[in-house]
Coordinates of C-alpha atoms and ligand atoms in Angstrom, one line a residue:
M1 CA -8.9 -1.5 17.7
A2 CA -6.3 -3.7 19.4
S3 CA -4.8 -6.7 17.7
M4 CA -6.9 -9.7 18.2
A5 CA -3.8 -11.7 19.1
E6 CA -3.0 -9.3 21.9
T7 CA -6.4 -9.6 23.5
P8 CA -7.1 -12.3 26.2
A9 CA -9.8 -13.5 24.0
I10 CA -7.7 -14.7 21.1
A11 CA -5.1 -16.3 23.4
A12 CA -8.0 -18.0 25.0
T13 CA -9.2 -19.8 21.9
A14 CA -5.6 -20.8 21.3
A15 CA -5.5 -22.6 24.7
T16 CA -8.3 -24.8 23.6
A17 CA -6.4 -25.4 20.4
A18 CA -3.2 -26.3 22.3
T19 CA -4.8 -29.6 23.2
K20 CA -5.4 -30.3 19.5
E21 CA -3.0 -30.8 16.6
A22 CA 0.1 -28.6 16.8
T23 CA -0.7 -27.3 13.4
E24 CA -4.2 -26.1 14.2
S25 CA -4.5 -22.3 14.2
T26 CA -6.0 -19.6 16.2
P27 CA -9.1 -17.9 15.0
L28 CA -8.7 -14.1 14.6
T29 CA -11.8 -13.4 16.7
A30 CA -11.7 -15.5 19.7
T31 CA -13.7 -16.2 22.9
T32 CA -11.8 -18.8 25.0
P33 CA -8.8 -18.8 27.6
P34 CA -4.9 -18.2 27.0
R35 CA -2.5 -20.3 24.9
A36 CA -0.6 -23.0 26.9
A37 CA 2.8 -24.0 25.8
T38 CA 2.7 -26.4 22.8
S39 CA 5.4 -28.4 21.2
T40 CA 4.9 -26.4 18.0
P41 CA 8.3 -25.0 17.0
R42 CA 8.4 -21.2 16.6
V43 CA 11.1 -19.2 15.1
P44 CA 12.0 -16.4 17.6
I45 CA 10.4 -13.0 16.9
P46 CA 13.0 -10.2 17.2
P47 CA 12.4 -7.7 20.0
R48 CA 11.0 -4.9 17.8
G49 CA 9.4 -7.3 15.3
V50 CA 5.8 -8.6 15.0
D51 CA 4.4 -12.1 15.2
Y52 CA 2.0 -12.6 12.3
R53 CA 0.0 -15.2 14.3
G54 CA -3.6 -14.3 15.0
K55 CA -3.5 -11.2 12.7
L56 CA -5.8 -9.9 10.0
V57 CA -3.7 -7.6 7.9
L58 CA -3.9 -5.1 5.1
A59 CA -2.1 -6.4 1.9
P60 CA 0.7 -4.6 0.2
M61 CA -0.9 -2.5 -2.7
V62 CA 1.0 -0.2 -5.0
R63 CA -1.0 3.0 -5.2
S64 CA -3.9 1.8 -3.0
G65 CA -1.7 1.1 0.1
E66 CA -0.4 4.7 0.7
L67 CA -0.4 6.1 4.2
P68 CA -4.0 7.4 4.4
S69 CA -5.3 3.9 3.3
R70 CA -3.2 2.2 5.9
L71 CA -4.4 4.6 8.6
L72 CA -8.0 3.9 7.6
A73 CA -7.4 0.2 7.7
L74 CA -5.9 0.5 11.2
H75 CA -8.8 2.7 12.3
Y76 CA -11.2 -0.1 11.3
G77 CA -9.2 -2.8 13.1
A78 CA -6.5 -4.1 10.8
D79 CA -3.9 -5.7 13.1
L80 CA -1.0 -4.9 10.8
V81 CA -0.5 -3.0 7.5
W82 CA 1.8 -3.7 4.6
G83 CA 3.0 -0.7 2.6
P84 CA 3.1 -0.8 -1.2
E85 CA 6.0 -2.6 -2.8
T86 CA 9.0 -0.2 -3.1
V87 CA 11.8 -1.1 -5.4
D88 CA 15.3 -1.4 -3.7
H89 CA 16.9 1.0 -6.3
S90 CA 14.6 3.8 -5.4
L91 CA 15.2 3.5 -1.7
I92 CA 19.0 3.3 -1.8
G93 CA 20.3 6.8 -1.5
A94 CA 16.9 8.2 -0.3
T95 CA 16.8 10.9 2.4
R96 CA 14.8 10.6 5.5
R97 CA 13.1 13.6 7.0
I98 CA 10.3 14.5 9.3
N99 CA 7.7 16.7 7.7
P100 CA 7.5 19.6 10.2
R101 CA 3.8 20.2 9.6
T102 CA 2.4 16.7 9.6
G103 CA 5.0 14.9 11.8
M104 CA 5.1 12.2 9.2
I105 CA 8.4 10.4 8.3
E106 CA 9.1 10.9 4.6
Y107 CA 11.7 9.2 2.4
T108 CA 12.6 11.5 -0.5
R109 CA 14.7 11.6 -3.6
Q110 CA 15.8 14.2 -6.0
P111 CA 13.7 14.0 -9.1
S112 CA 15.4 13.5 -12.4
H113 CA 14.1 16.8 -13.9
A114 CA 15.0 20.4 -13.2
Y115 CA 14.1 22.4 -10.1
S116 CA 10.6 23.8 -10.0
P117 CA 8.8 25.1 -6.9
A118 CA 5.5 24.4 -8.5
H119 CA 6.5 20.8 -9.1
A120 CA 7.6 20.5 -5.5
N121 CA 4.2 21.6 -4.3
A122 CA 2.3 19.4 -6.7
N123 CA 4.3 16.5 -5.5
N124 CA 3.3 16.9 -2.0
E125 CA 6.6 18.2 -0.7
A126 CA 7.4 19.9 2.6
G127 CA 8.4 23.5 2.0
S128 CA 10.1 24.5 -1.2
T129 CA 12.5 21.5 -1.4
T130 CA 12.8 19.7 -4.7
E131 CA 12.6 16.1 -3.6
S132 CA 9.8 13.7 -4.4
V133 CA 8.4 11.6 -1.6
I134 CA 8.8 8.0 -2.3
Y135 CA 7.5 6.6 1.0
R136 CA 5.6 8.2 3.8
L137 CA 4.8 6.7 7.2
D138 CA 3.2 7.7 10.5
P139 CA 5.7 7.1 13.3
V140 CA 2.9 7.1 15.9
R141 CA -0.2 5.5 14.5
E142 CA 1.8 2.9 12.5
K143 CA 4.3 2.2 15.3
G144 CA 4.9 -1.6 15.6
K145 CA 2.3 -2.3 12.8
L146 CA 3.9 -1.4 9.5
V147 CA 5.6 -4.0 7.4
F148 CA 7.7 -2.6 4.6
Q149 CA 7.6 -4.5 1.3
L150 CA 10.6 -4.6 -0.9
G151 CA 10.8 -5.3 -4.7
T152 CA 14.2 -6.7 -5.3
S153 CA 16.2 -9.2 -7.3
D154 CA 19.5 -8.9 -5.5
A155 CA 20.6 -9.8 -2.0
G156 CA 23.1 -6.9 -1.6
R157 CA 20.6 -4.3 -2.8
A158 CA 17.9 -5.8 -0.7
V159 CA 19.9 -5.4 2.5
A160 CA 21.1 -1.9 1.5
A161 CA 17.5 -0.8 0.9
A162 CA 16.1 -2.5 4.0
R163 CA 18.7 -0.6 6.1
V164 CA 17.3 2.7 4.9
V165 CA 13.9 2.1 6.5
A166 CA 14.4 -0.7 9.0
A167 CA 14.5 1.6 12.1
D168 CA 11.1 3.0 11.3
V169 CA 9.1 -0.2 10.5
A170 CA 8.1 -3.5 12.2
G171 CA 9.2 -5.9 9.5
I172 CA 10.7 -6.3 6.0
D173 CA 8.8 -8.3 3.5
V174 CA 10.0 -9.4 0.1
N175 CA 7.6 -9.4 -2.9
A176 CA 7.9 -12.7 -4.7
G177 CA 4.5 -12.7 -6.4
C178 CA 4.0 -9.6 -8.6
P179 CA 3.4 -10.8 -12.2
K180 CA 3.7 -7.4 -13.8
P181 CA 6.2 -7.1 -16.6
F182 CA 8.0 -4.3 -14.8
S183 CA 8.7 -6.7 -11.9
V184 CA 9.3 -9.9 -13.8
L185 CA 11.5 -8.4 -16.5
G186 CA 13.6 -6.9 -13.7
G187 CA 14.0 -10.4 -12.1
M188 CA 11.7 -9.3 -9.2
G189 CA 8.3 -10.4 -7.9
A190 CA 7.0 -13.6 -9.5
A191 CA 10.3 -14.1 -11.4
L192 CA 11.8 -15.1 -8.1
L193 CA 9.4 -18.0 -7.8
R194 CA 11.3 -19.6 -10.6
E195 CA 14.6 -19.0 -9.0
P196 CA 14.3 -20.4 -5.5
D197 CA 18.0 -20.2 -4.8
K198 CA 18.1 -16.5 -5.6
L199 CA 15.0 -15.8 -3.5
A200 CA 16.4 -17.9 -0.6
G201 CA 19.7 -16.0 -1.0
I202 CA 17.9 -12.6 -0.7
L203 CA 15.9 -13.8 2.4
E204 CA 19.0 -15.3 4.0
A205 CA 21.0 -12.1 3.5
L206 CA 18.1 -10.0 5.0
A207 CA 17.6 -12.4 7.9
R208 CA 21.3 -12.4 8.7
E209 CA 21.7 -8.6 8.6
I210 CA 18.5 -6.9 9.5
P211 CA 17.2 -8.7 12.7
P212 CA 20.5 -8.3 14.7
E213 CA 20.9 -4.7 13.6
F214 CA 17.3 -3.5 13.9
G215 CA 15.5 -6.1 15.9
I216 CA 12.8 -6.7 13.3
G217 CA 11.9 -9.8 11.3
V218 CA 11.9 -10.7 7.6
S219 CA 9.1 -12.3 5.7
V220 CA 8.1 -13.2 2.2
K221 CA 4.9 -13.1 0.1
I222 CA 4.6 -15.7 -2.6
R223 CA 2.1 -17.1 -5.1
L224 CA 1.2 -20.7 -5.7
L225 CA 3.2 -22.7 -8.3
E226 CA 1.3 -24.9 -10.8
T227 CA 1.5 -28.1 -8.8
A228 CA 1.5 -28.8 -5.1
P229 CA 4.9 -30.6 -5.2
E230 CA 6.5 -27.5 -6.8
T231 CA 5.0 -25.2 -4.3
E232 CA 6.0 -27.5 -1.4
A233 CA 9.6 -27.7 -2.6
L234 CA 9.7 -23.9 -2.8
V235 CA 8.1 -23.3 0.6
R236 CA 10.5 -25.9 2.2
R237 CA 13.4 -24.0 0.9
L238 CA 12.1 -20.6 2.0
V239 CA 11.2 -21.5 5.6
R240 CA 14.8 -22.5 6.2
T241 CA 16.1 -19.0 5.4
G242 CA 15.4 -17.4 8.8
I243 CA 12.1 -15.7 7.9
T244 CA 9.5 -15.3 10.6
G245 CA 6.4 -15.3 8.3
L246 CA 5.2 -16.4 4.9
T247 CA 2.1 -15.1 3.1
V248 CA 0.7 -17.2 0.3
H249 CA -1.5 -15.5 -2.3
C250 CA -3.6 -18.4 -3.4
R251 CA -3.4 -17.8 -7.1
T252 CA -0.8 -18.9 -9.6
T253 CA 1.2 -16.3 -11.5
P254 CA -0.8 -16.4 -14.7
M255 CA -4.1 -16.2 -12.8
R256 CA -6.1 -13.0 -13.2
P257 CA -7.2 -11.1 -10.1
R258 CA -10.8 -11.8 -11.0
E259 CA -10.3 -15.6 -11.0
R260 CA -11.3 -17.2 -7.7
A261 CA -8.4 -18.0 -5.4
I262 CA -7.6 -21.7 -5.2
R263 CA -7.1 -23.2 -1.7
G264 CA -6.2 -26.8 -2.5
Q265 CA -2.6 -26.3 -1.6
L266 CA -3.1 -24.1 1.4
R267 CA -3.1 -26.8 4.1
M268 CA 0.1 -28.2 2.7
V269 CA 1.8 -24.7 2.7
R270 CA 0.6 -24.1 6.3
Q271 CA 1.9 -27.5 7.4
V272 CA 5.4 -26.9 5.9
C273 CA 5.5 -23.5 7.6
H274 CA 4.4 -24.8 10.9
E275 CA 7.0 -27.7 10.9
A276 CA 9.6 -25.0 10.6
G277 CA 8.0 -22.6 13.1
V278 CA 7.2 -20.0 10.6
A279 CA 3.8 -18.1 10.7
C280 CA 1.6 -18.6 7.6
L281 CA -0.8 -16.0 6.4
M282 CA -3.3 -16.8 3.7
N283 CA -4.3 -14.3 1.0
G284 CA -6.8 -14.3 -1.9
D285 CA -10.5 -13.6 -1.8
V286 CA -10.6 -12.9 1.9
E287 CA -13.3 -10.3 2.3
S288 CA -14.0 -9.6 6.0
R289 CA -12.9 -10.3 9.5
D290 CA -15.7 -12.8 10.1
Q291 CA -14.9 -14.7 6.9
A292 CA -11.2 -14.6 7.8
D293 CA -12.0 -16.3 11.2
E294 CA -13.8 -19.1 9.4
L295 CA -11.0 -19.6 6.9
V296 CA -8.4 -19.6 9.6
R297 CA -10.3 -22.3 11.4
E298 CA -10.9 -24.3 8.2
F299 CA -7.3 -24.2 6.9
G300 CA -5.4 -24.0 10.1
V301 CA -3.4 -21.0 8.9
D302 CA -2.2 -18.3 11.4
G303 CA -3.9 -15.3 9.9
A304 CA -5.1 -13.7 6.7
M305 CA -4.4 -10.8 4.4
I306 CA -7.0 -8.6 2.6
A307 CA -6.3 -6.5 -0.5
T308 CA -9.2 -5.7 -2.9
A309 CA -12.0 -5.8 -0.4
A310 CA -10.0 -3.4 1.8
E311 CA -9.3 -1.1 -1.1
K312 CA -13.1 -0.7 -1.6
N313 CA -14.1 -0.6 2.1
P314 CA -11.5 -0.9 4.8
S315 CA -14.1 -1.3 7.4
C316 CA -14.0 -5.0 6.3
F317 CA -11.5 -5.3 9.1
R318 CA -14.2 -4.7 11.6
S319 CA -16.1 -7.8 12.9
R320 CA -19.9 -7.9 12.8
V321 CA -20.1 -7.7 16.6
D322 CA -18.0 -4.5 16.5
G323 CA -20.3 -2.9 13.9
G324 CA -19.3 -4.7 10.6
L325 CA -19.1 -3.0 7.3
A326 CA -19.6 0.8 7.4
G327 CA -21.4 2.8 4.7
W328 CA -19.3 4.2 1.9
L329 CA -19.9 7.8 2.9
E330 CA -18.5 7.4 6.4
V331 CA -15.5 5.5 5.0
A332 CA -14.9 8.1 2.3
Q333 CA -15.1 11.0 4.7
R334 CA -12.7 9.4 7.2
Y335 CA -10.3 8.6 4.3
L336 CA -10.4 12.2 3.3
R337 CA -9.5 13.4 6.8
F338 CA -6.5 11.0 6.9
A339 CA -5.4 12.1 3.4
M340 CA -5.5 15.7 4.4
E341 CA -3.7 15.1 7.8
V342 CA -0.8 13.6 6.0
E343 CA -0.9 15.9 2.9
N344 CA -1.5 13.0 0.5
R345 CA -1.0 13.6 -3.2
I346 CA -4.4 14.7 -4.7
A347 CA -4.3 12.3 -7.6
N348 CA -3.9 9.4 -5.2
T349 CA -6.7 10.7 -3.0
K350 CA -9.0 10.9 -6.0
Y351 CA -8.1 7.4 -7.1
L352 CA -8.8 5.9 -3.7
L353 CA -12.1 7.8 -3.3
A354 CA -13.1 6.4 -6.7
Q355 CA -12.6 2.9 -5.3
M356 CA -14.7 3.6 -2.3
I357 CA -17.6 5.5 -3.8
P358 CA -20.2 3.4 -5.7
G359 CA -20.2 4.4 -9.4
K360 CA -23.9 5.1 -9.2
A361 CA -23.6 7.6 -6.4
S362 CA -23.8 11.2 -7.5
A363 CA -20.7 11.9 -5.4
Y364 CA -18.7 9.6 -7.7
K365 CA -18.9 12.0 -10.7
E366 CA -18.5 15.1 -8.5
V367 CA -15.3 13.7 -7.0
Q368 CA -14.0 13.1 -10.4
R369 CA -14.3 16.8 -11.2
C370 CA -12.7 18.0 -8.0
R371 CA -9.3 19.7 -8.2
S372 CA -8.7 20.5 -4.6
Y373 CA -9.3 19.2 -1.1
T374 CA -11.9 21.9 -0.5
E375 CA -13.9 20.6 -3.4
F376 CA -13.6 17.0 -2.1
A377 CA -14.9 18.1 1.2
Q378 CA -17.9 19.8 -0.5
A379 CA -18.5 16.8 -2.7
L380 CA -18.6 14.5 0.3
G381 CA -20.8 16.8 2.3
C382 CA -18.2 17.4 5.0
D383 CA -20.1 20.2 6.7
D384 CA -18.2 20.7 9.9
G385 CA -16.0 23.7 10.1
G386 CA -13.0 21.7 11.2
M387 CA -12.9 19.6 8.0
R388 CA -13.4 22.7 5.8
Q389 CA -10.6 24.4 7.6
L390 CA -8.3 21.4 7.2
A391 CA -9.2 21.2 3.5
R392 CA -8.3 24.8 2.9
E393 CA -5.0 24.4 4.9
T394 CA -4.1 21.3 2.9
D395 CA -4.9 23.2 -0.4
R396 CA -2.6 26.0 0.8
M397 CA 0.2 23.6 1.5
L398 CA -0.2 21.7 -1.7
S399 CA -0.9 24.8 -3.9
L400 CA -4.3 23.5 -4.9
G401 CA -7.6 25.2 -5.7
E402 CA -7.5 28.9 -4.8
F403 CA -3.8 28.5 -4.0
E404 CA -2.9 26.9 -7.3
V405 CA 0.1 28.5 -9.0
K406 CA -1.5 30.2 -11.9
R407 CA -0.3 29.8 -15.5
A408 CA 2.1 32.6 -16.4
P409 CA 1.3 34.6 -19.6
K410 CA 3.3 33.4 -22.6
Q411 CA 6.8 34.6 -22.6
K412 CA 7.4 36.9 -25.6
N413 CA 11.1 37.4 -25.2
K414 CA 12.9 34.2 -26.1
N415 CA 16.1 35.6 -24.6
N416 CA 14.4 35.6 -21.3
N417 CA 14.0 31.9 -21.6
I418 CA 17.6 31.4 -22.4
N419 CA 18.5 33.5 -19.4
N420 CA 16.1 31.7 -17.2
N421 CA 17.6 28.4 -18.1
N422 CA 21.1 29.6 -17.1
N423 CA 20.1 29.0 -13.5
N424 CA 22.0 31.9 -12.0
N425 CA 21.2 33.7 -8.8
N426 CA 19.5 36.7 -10.4
N427 CA 16.2 37.3 -8.7
N428 CA 14.4 38.1 -11.9
N429 CA 15.6 34.9 -13.5
Q430 CA 14.4 32.9 -10.5
K431 CA 11.0 34.5 -10.8
G432 CA 11.0 33.6 -14.5
Q433 CA 12.0 30.1 -13.7
Q434 CA 9.2 29.8 -11.3
Q435 CA 6.7 31.1 -13.8
Q436 CA 8.0 28.7 -16.4
G437 CA 8.0 25.9 -13.9
G438 CA 4.4 26.8 -12.9
Q439 CA 3.3 26.9 -16.6
H440 CA 5.0 23.6 -17.5
E441 CA 4.0 21.9 -14.3
S442 CA 0.4 23.1 -14.4
K443 CA 0.1 21.6 -18.0
K444 CA 1.8 18.4 -16.8
R445 CA -0.4 18.2 -13.8
K446 CA -3.5 18.7 -15.9
R447 CA -2.4 15.9 -18.3
E448 CA -1.7 13.6 -15.3
E449 CA -5.1 14.3 -13.8
E450 CA -6.8 13.6 -17.1
K451 CA -4.9 10.4 -17.5
E452 CA -5.7 9.4 -13.9
A453 CA -9.4 10.2 -14.4
E454 CA -9.4 8.0 -17.6
Q455 CA -7.8 5.2 -15.7
I456 CA -10.3 5.5 -12.9
E457 CA -13.2 5.5 -15.4
G458 CA -11.6 2.5 -17.2
A459 CA -11.2 0.6 -13.9
K460 CA -14.7 1.4 -12.9
T461 CA -16.1 0.3 -16.2
R462 CA -14.0 -2.9 -16.1
D463 CA -15.1 -3.4 -12.5
E464 CA -18.8 -3.1 -13.4
S465 CA -18.5 -5.3 -16.5
A466 CA -16.6 -7.8 -14.3
K467 CA -19.5 -7.8 -11.8
R468 CA -21.9 -8.4 -14.7
A469 CA -19.6 -11.2 -16.0
E470 CA -19.6 -12.8 -12.6
V471 CA -23.4 -13.0 -12.8
A472 CA -23.3 -14.2 -16.4
G473 CA -20.5 -16.8 -15.9
P474 CA -16.7 -16.9 -16.1
A475 CA -14.9 -14.0 -17.9
P476 CA -13.4 -14.6 -21.3
V477 CA -9.7 -15.3 -21.0
T478 CA -8.9 -12.2 -23.1
A479 CA -10.7 -9.9 -20.6
P480 CA -8.4 -7.2 -19.3
A481 CA -7.6 -7.4 -15.6
A482 CA -8.2 -4.3 -13.6
V483 CA -5.1 -4.8 -11.6
A484 CA -2.8 -7.6 -12.5
V485 CA -0.5 -7.5 -9.4
Ligands
FMN501 C1 -4.1 -2.2 -6.5 C2 -3.3 -3.4 -6.1 C3 -2.0 -3.2 -5.9 C4 -1.2 -4.3 -5.5 N1 0.1 -4.1 -5.2 C5 0.9 -5.2 -4.6 C6 2.2 -5.0 -4.1 O1 2.7 -3.9 -4.1 N2 2.8 -6.1 -3.6 C7 2.3 -7.3 -3.6 O2 2.9 -8.2 -3.1 N3 1.0 -7.5 -4.0 C8 0.3 -6.5 -4.5 N4 -1.0 -6.7 -4.9 C9 -1.6 -8.0 -4.7 C10 -2.3 -8.0 -3.4 O3 -1.4 -7.8 -2.3 C11 -3.0 -9.4 -3.1 O4 -2.0 -10.4 -3.1 C12 -4.0 -9.7 -4.2 O5 -4.8 -8.6 -4.6 C13 -4.9 -10.9 -3.8 O6 -5.7 -10.5 -2.6 P1 -7.3 -10.2 -2.7 O7 -7.9 -11.4 -3.3 O8 -7.7 -9.9 -1.3 O9 -7.4 -9.0 -3.6 C14 -1.8 -5.6 -5.3 C15 -3.2 -5.7 -5.5 C16 -3.9 -4.6 -5.9 C17 -5.4 -4.8 -6.1

C-alpha cells in the first residue's frame, strides 16, 4: 500500500487544512485536494530522506521489529518502518554483505566464541561463515522506508555507527526513551532525557555529518518528562539540533507499558516542533490506522507510530475501508512466508508467532512445540506445495528439522579433544571440531529454545492476567511488565 502522504487524497485534506492554523495536521487517511503553500516553517528533508508528515509507522521494537515483522507491516500498509534499536558499539566494525540466497543485506560480526559450523547455521548465517547477523534489511521492499534506530551515549560513536548503515536506510533515529537498565546504565535511552546537552550534542553531530554525506535525515524518539515545562524545555533544545522529526512516546520513563498513555502534553510538544519546522509523530496506545487518523486530527500531530498493536496484528496498519484487521491465521501464515524468505532465526519466528496466535487457539501450543519451519508450516495449515517447499529449503539452509546437525556420540578419547582444540588443518581434527561444535551447539540451542519457550509462556500468562486486570481495574504497582521498553 502506498504511503498515504504520497496519495493525492492525503495532500488534498492538507489543502483544506492550509487555510486553518499552521499547526493543524494532516489526517493519515484523507479525502480532499492537495496542500497549498503555508507559512509553516519546515526543515528541509535531505534528498534520500523521508518526511514523517502524514505517515503511520511501525515502532522500533527489539526482537519484535526484525525484518519479517517489518515486511509484514509494510505489506499491510505501514508507511515507514523503524528497525529495532541497535547499539552503536555492535555496529562499529560490522561487515556488510549481501546474502546470495535471499538478496538481503546483512551486517555481521565475528562472535566472541570459537568457530563452529553448526553455530553458524543455527545463527542464520549465509554459507559456512562464522559471523553472527546483527542487522538484516531488504534493499528492495524496504527501500526508502526503513529508519535505523541507534542506541548511543556518545556523539563520535553515534556518527561512526550511523556511517556503517546510512547508505542502506532512509533515516537515522536516536533512542532517547528506553528505560531498561541495560540502556540507562550505559547512559543511553531514557538516561539521555536527563542530559539534554549530551542528547543535543549527539543529534547535532549526526545532523552535521550524516545528511550531507548520505542524503538522509536524523530524528529522535523521546518519552515525556514529569512536567510539561520540563518536556517543553527538552523539546525546544532538540528541535534546534538539525533533526527532521521527533517522536514522542506519551509515557514518562517510570510508566509501565500497560499504563494508559497520557496525552496532556502532546499539543504542546507538537506546537514546539511545528514552530521549528520539525515533524512530530505521536506514540503510545495507537492501535489502528482509523484511530490514528482521529488522533492526528485531535492533537494536530503529523503522524503516529504503533508498537504493541502491530506486534500482535500488523494488519492494524490497514484502514477499515481497505479491509481492516485481518484474522490471526492469515497474518501468521504471511509472517511465516516472510520469515522463510529472509531466513529468519527460528527462535525469533517462534516468538513472533506466539504474539500473533491467540493463546486459546490449538495452533498456539503446536507452534510452541515446533523445531523447524516445516513443522511451523504444518501447524499453521499451510497446505500449498510452494510453502511446504520453501519451508523445507529454509530448514536445509538453517540446519533445522531433518537437516539438523545430529549430536555426535560421546568422545571416548580425551586426546582427541585436545587435538581438536589445537585448531590445525588436519581434516580429521576439523571433523572432530565440527562434531564437538554440533554437540555443544545442539545442547546450547536446546537450552535457548527452552528458555525462549518459557519467556513466551510467561509473556502470554502476563498478557492474559493483564487483560483480566484491565477488566478488574488498575494493575498493582508491583505487577511485572511484559516489556518495559
Ligand atoms: C517488544 C518491544 C520492543 C521495543 N523496543 C524498542 C526499541 O528498540 N526502541 C524504542 O525506542 N522503543 C522500543 N519499544 C517501545 C515502543 O517503540 C513504543 O514506544 C512503546 O511500546 C509504546 O507504543 P505502544 O503503546 O504502541 O506499544 C519497544 C516496545 C516493545 C513492546
